[in-house]
Every structure is written in C-alpha cells, then in structure tokens.
mmCIF file of C-alpha atoms in Angstrom:
data_model
loop_
_atom_site.group_PDB
_atom_site.id
_atom_site.type_symbol
_atom_site.label_atom_id
_atom_site.label_comp_id
_atom_site.label_asym_id
_atom_site.label_seq_id
_atom_site.Cartn_x
_atom_site.Cartn_y
_atom_site.Cartn_z
ATOM 1 C CA MET Q 803 -10.707 -14.854 17.208
ATOM 2 C CA VAL Q 804 -11.342 -11.105 17.142
ATOM 3 C CA GLN Q 805 -8.103 -10.468 19.037
ATOM 4 C CA GLN Q 806 -6.169 -12.643 16.588
ATOM 5 C CA ILE Q 807 -7.538 -10.744 13.594
ATOM 6 C CA GLY Q 808 -6.916 -7.450 15.350
ATOM 7 C CA ARG Q 809 -3.338 -8.447 16.069
ATOM 8 C CA GLN Q 810 -2.805 -9.532 12.454
ATOM 9 C CA PHE Q 811 -4.214 -6.234 11.227
ATOM 10 C CA ASP Q 812 -2.098 -4.211 13.666
ATOM 11 C CA GLU Q 813 1.127 -6.140 13.039
ATOM 12 C CA ILE Q 814 0.905 -7.085 9.348
ATOM 13 C CA VAL Q 815 -1.648 -4.988 7.482
ATOM 14 C CA TRP Q 816 -1.525 -1.515 9.022
ATOM 15 C CA PRO Q 817 2.279 -1.043 8.896
ATOM 16 C CA LYS Q 818 2.179 -1.716 5.135
ATOM 17 C CA LEU Q 819 -0.910 0.404 4.385
ATOM 18 C CA GLU Q 820 -0.247 3.328 6.723
ATOM 19 C CA PRO Q 821 2.472 5.131 4.697
ATOM 20 C CA GLY Q 822 0.333 5.291 1.543
ATOM 21 C CA ILE Q 823 -2.833 6.246 3.405
ATOM 22 C CA LYS Q 824 -0.956 8.858 5.438
ATOM 23 C CA ALA Q 825 0.481 10.383 2.235
ATOM 24 C CA GLN Q 826 -3.052 10.756 0.844
ATOM 25 C CA TYR Q 827 -4.220 12.317 4.121
ATOM 26 C CA GLN Q 828 -1.357 14.825 4.014
ATOM 27 C CA LYS Q 829 -2.179 15.676 0.408
ATOM 28 C CA TYR Q 830 -5.962 16.098 0.752
ATOM 29 C CA GLY Q 831 -6.631 16.617 4.457
ATOM 30 C CA TYR Q 832 -9.699 15.253 6.136
ATOM 31 C CA THR Q 833 -13.241 16.441 6.706
ATOM 32 C CA ARG Q 834 -15.186 13.228 7.258
ATOM 33 C CA ASN Q 835 -15.463 9.529 6.632
ATOM 34 C CA ILE Q 836 -18.177 7.060 5.774
ATOM 35 C CA GLY Q 837 -17.867 3.674 7.450
ATOM 36 C CA PRO Q 838 -16.998 1.312 8.829
ATOM 37 C CA GLU Q 839 -20.386 1.400 10.560
ATOM 38 C CA LYS Q 840 -23.348 0.695 8.298
ATOM 39 C CA THR Q 841 -26.878 -0.259 9.222
ATOM 40 C CA GLY Q 842 -28.181 -3.367 7.533
ATOM 41 C CA GLN Q 843 -24.764 -5.064 7.559
ATOM 42 C CA PRO Q 844 -23.960 -7.957 9.901
ATOM 43 C CA ASN Q 845 -23.076 -6.513 13.306
ATOM 44 C CA GLY Q 846 -23.601 -3.010 11.876
ATOM 45 C CA ILE Q 847 -20.122 -2.996 10.258
ATOM 46 C CA ASN Q 848 -19.234 -2.974 6.541
ATOM 47 C CA GLN Q 849 -18.030 -6.503 5.782
ATOM 48 C CA GLY Q 850 -15.906 -5.973 2.706
ATOM 49 C CA GLU Q 851 -15.424 -3.749 -0.253
ATOM 50 C CA PRO Q 852 -15.407 -0.948 0.716
ATOM 51 C CA ILE Q 853 -15.051 -0.541 4.466
ATOM 52 C CA ILE Q 854 -14.156 3.135 4.869
ATOM 53 C CA HIS Q 855 -14.341 6.186 2.557
ATOM 54 C CA LEU Q 856 -12.245 9.277 3.395
ATOM 55 C CA PHE Q 857 -13.136 12.807 2.244
ATOM 56 C CA GLY Q 858 -10.715 15.731 1.901
ATOM 57 C CA GLN Q 859 -10.834 19.449 2.593
ATOM 58 C CA ASP Q 860 -12.668 19.985 -0.705
ATOM 59 C CA GLY Q 861 -15.429 17.615 0.477
ATOM 60 C CA LYS Q 862 -14.614 15.029 -2.207
ATOM 61 C CA GLU Q 863 -13.758 11.400 -1.607
ATOM 62 C CA TYR Q 864 -10.077 10.630 -2.043
ATOM 63 C CA LEU Q 865 -9.552 7.170 -0.505
ATOM 64 C CA ARG Q 866 -11.405 3.882 -0.014
ATOM 65 C CA LEU Q 867 -10.130 1.184 2.325
ATOM 66 C CA ASP Q 868 -11.301 -2.234 1.158
ATOM 67 C CA VAL Q 869 -10.971 -5.839 2.198
ATOM 68 C CA TYR Q 870 -11.727 -8.727 -0.108
ATOM 69 C CA THR Q 871 -13.000 -11.763 1.789
ATOM 70 C CA SER Q 872 -13.035 -15.191 0.164
ATOM 71 C CA GLN Q 873 -16.304 -17.091 0.118
ATOM 72 C CA SER Q 874 -14.875 -19.621 2.590
ATOM 73 C CA ARG Q 875 -13.883 -16.681 4.858
ATOM 74 C CA ASN Q 876 -10.357 -18.062 5.302
ATOM 75 C CA HIS Q 877 -8.577 -15.442 3.176
ATOM 76 C CA THR Q 878 -8.723 -11.652 3.234
ATOM 77 C CA ARG Q 879 -6.872 -9.197 0.969
ATOM 78 C CA TRP Q 880 -6.559 -5.688 2.422
ATOM 79 C CA HIS Q 881 -6.041 -2.813 0.002
ATOM 80 C CA TYR Q 882 -7.033 0.744 -0.753
ATOM 81 C CA HIS Q 883 -7.976 2.868 -3.757
ATOM 82 C CA THR Q 884 -7.236 6.546 -4.356
ATOM 83 C CA LYS Q 885 -8.959 9.124 -6.502
ATOM 84 C CA ASP Q 886 -5.963 9.417 -8.859
ATOM 85 C CA ASP Q 887 -6.771 5.883 -10.128
ATOM 86 C CA TRP Q 888 -9.850 4.287 -8.519
ATOM 87 C CA ASP Q 889 -9.284 0.997 -10.393
ATOM 88 C CA ASP Q 890 -5.793 0.428 -8.954
ATOM 89 C CA HIS Q 891 -5.581 -1.805 -5.868
ATOM 90 C CA LYS Q 892 -2.822 -0.429 -3.626
ATOM 91 C CA GLY Q 893 -1.361 -2.507 -0.834
ATOM 92 C CA ASN Q 894 -2.790 -5.985 -1.439
ATOM 93 C CA ILE Q 895 -1.842 -7.582 1.859
ATOM 94 C CA ASP Q 896 -3.103 -11.148 2.225
ATOM 95 C CA LEU Q 897 -4.107 -12.736 5.524
ATOM 96 C CA TYR Q 898 -5.128 -16.361 5.933
ATOM 97 C CA HIS Q 899 -7.457 -17.475 8.727
ATOM 98 C CA ASN Q 900 -8.921 -20.744 9.978
ATOM 99 C CA SER Q 901 -12.263 -18.988 9.780
ATOM 100 C CA LEU Q 902 -13.336 -15.389 9.984
ATOM 101 C CA PRO Q 903 -16.246 -14.065 12.031
ATOM 102 C CA LYS Q 904 -18.393 -11.216 10.804
ATOM 103 C CA TRP Q 905 -16.613 -7.925 11.564
ATOM 104 C CA GLY Q 906 -17.560 -6.585 14.930
ATOM 105 C CA SER Q 907 -18.486 -9.967 16.416
ATOM 106 C CA GLU Q 908 -16.826 -11.388 19.493
#
C-alpha cells in the first residue's frame, strides 16, 4: 500500500504541485521547514493539514503543503497555501484509494 501511494504521489501529485512550489522557493529561498515529522502524531508523521511548512530567507513562513483526508480514508486532496493568500487552496489534486494507512506505516 505504501508503494502504491508513493507511486501515485510521484506520478500524479508532485508533477502538478512542483511548478508552483518551485516558483515560491525561487521567490523566497529556503532556510528551514517544519514537518512532516511530528511527535504525538500516528507514526510520528503529520497526517493531514498541514504536512510541511517552508520558511524563506527572511525567516518567515511562505508555503504550507497540505493534504485533506476523508473520514473513510479513501480520498485525499493534495494542495498548498502561500503567504500571498493563505486562504487559497492551490493545486487541489484528488487521489482515491481503497483504504489509506497512517502516513509512515508499512
């Protein structure tokens, strides 16, 4: 299951999100990130919104990578937010699964 989700992310999600995320990186640079690891979460990995926060050369957050997971865990919607409009969901790539394990599980 993990390989299937990884393949779907690599083949479907990342190619659509990468250009927008890369443009933000080129605009603001990078100093650090928070996530995806987080103590207290299942398997020590953030399980949803948000997963990763990116911080620029000025030390301020400029991007959040999120994934919405349906309660039944058979649908995820991958998207990101940027500091120019935190409320806007950019990307919105939907994946459908038979079932989804907790992130980081095998």
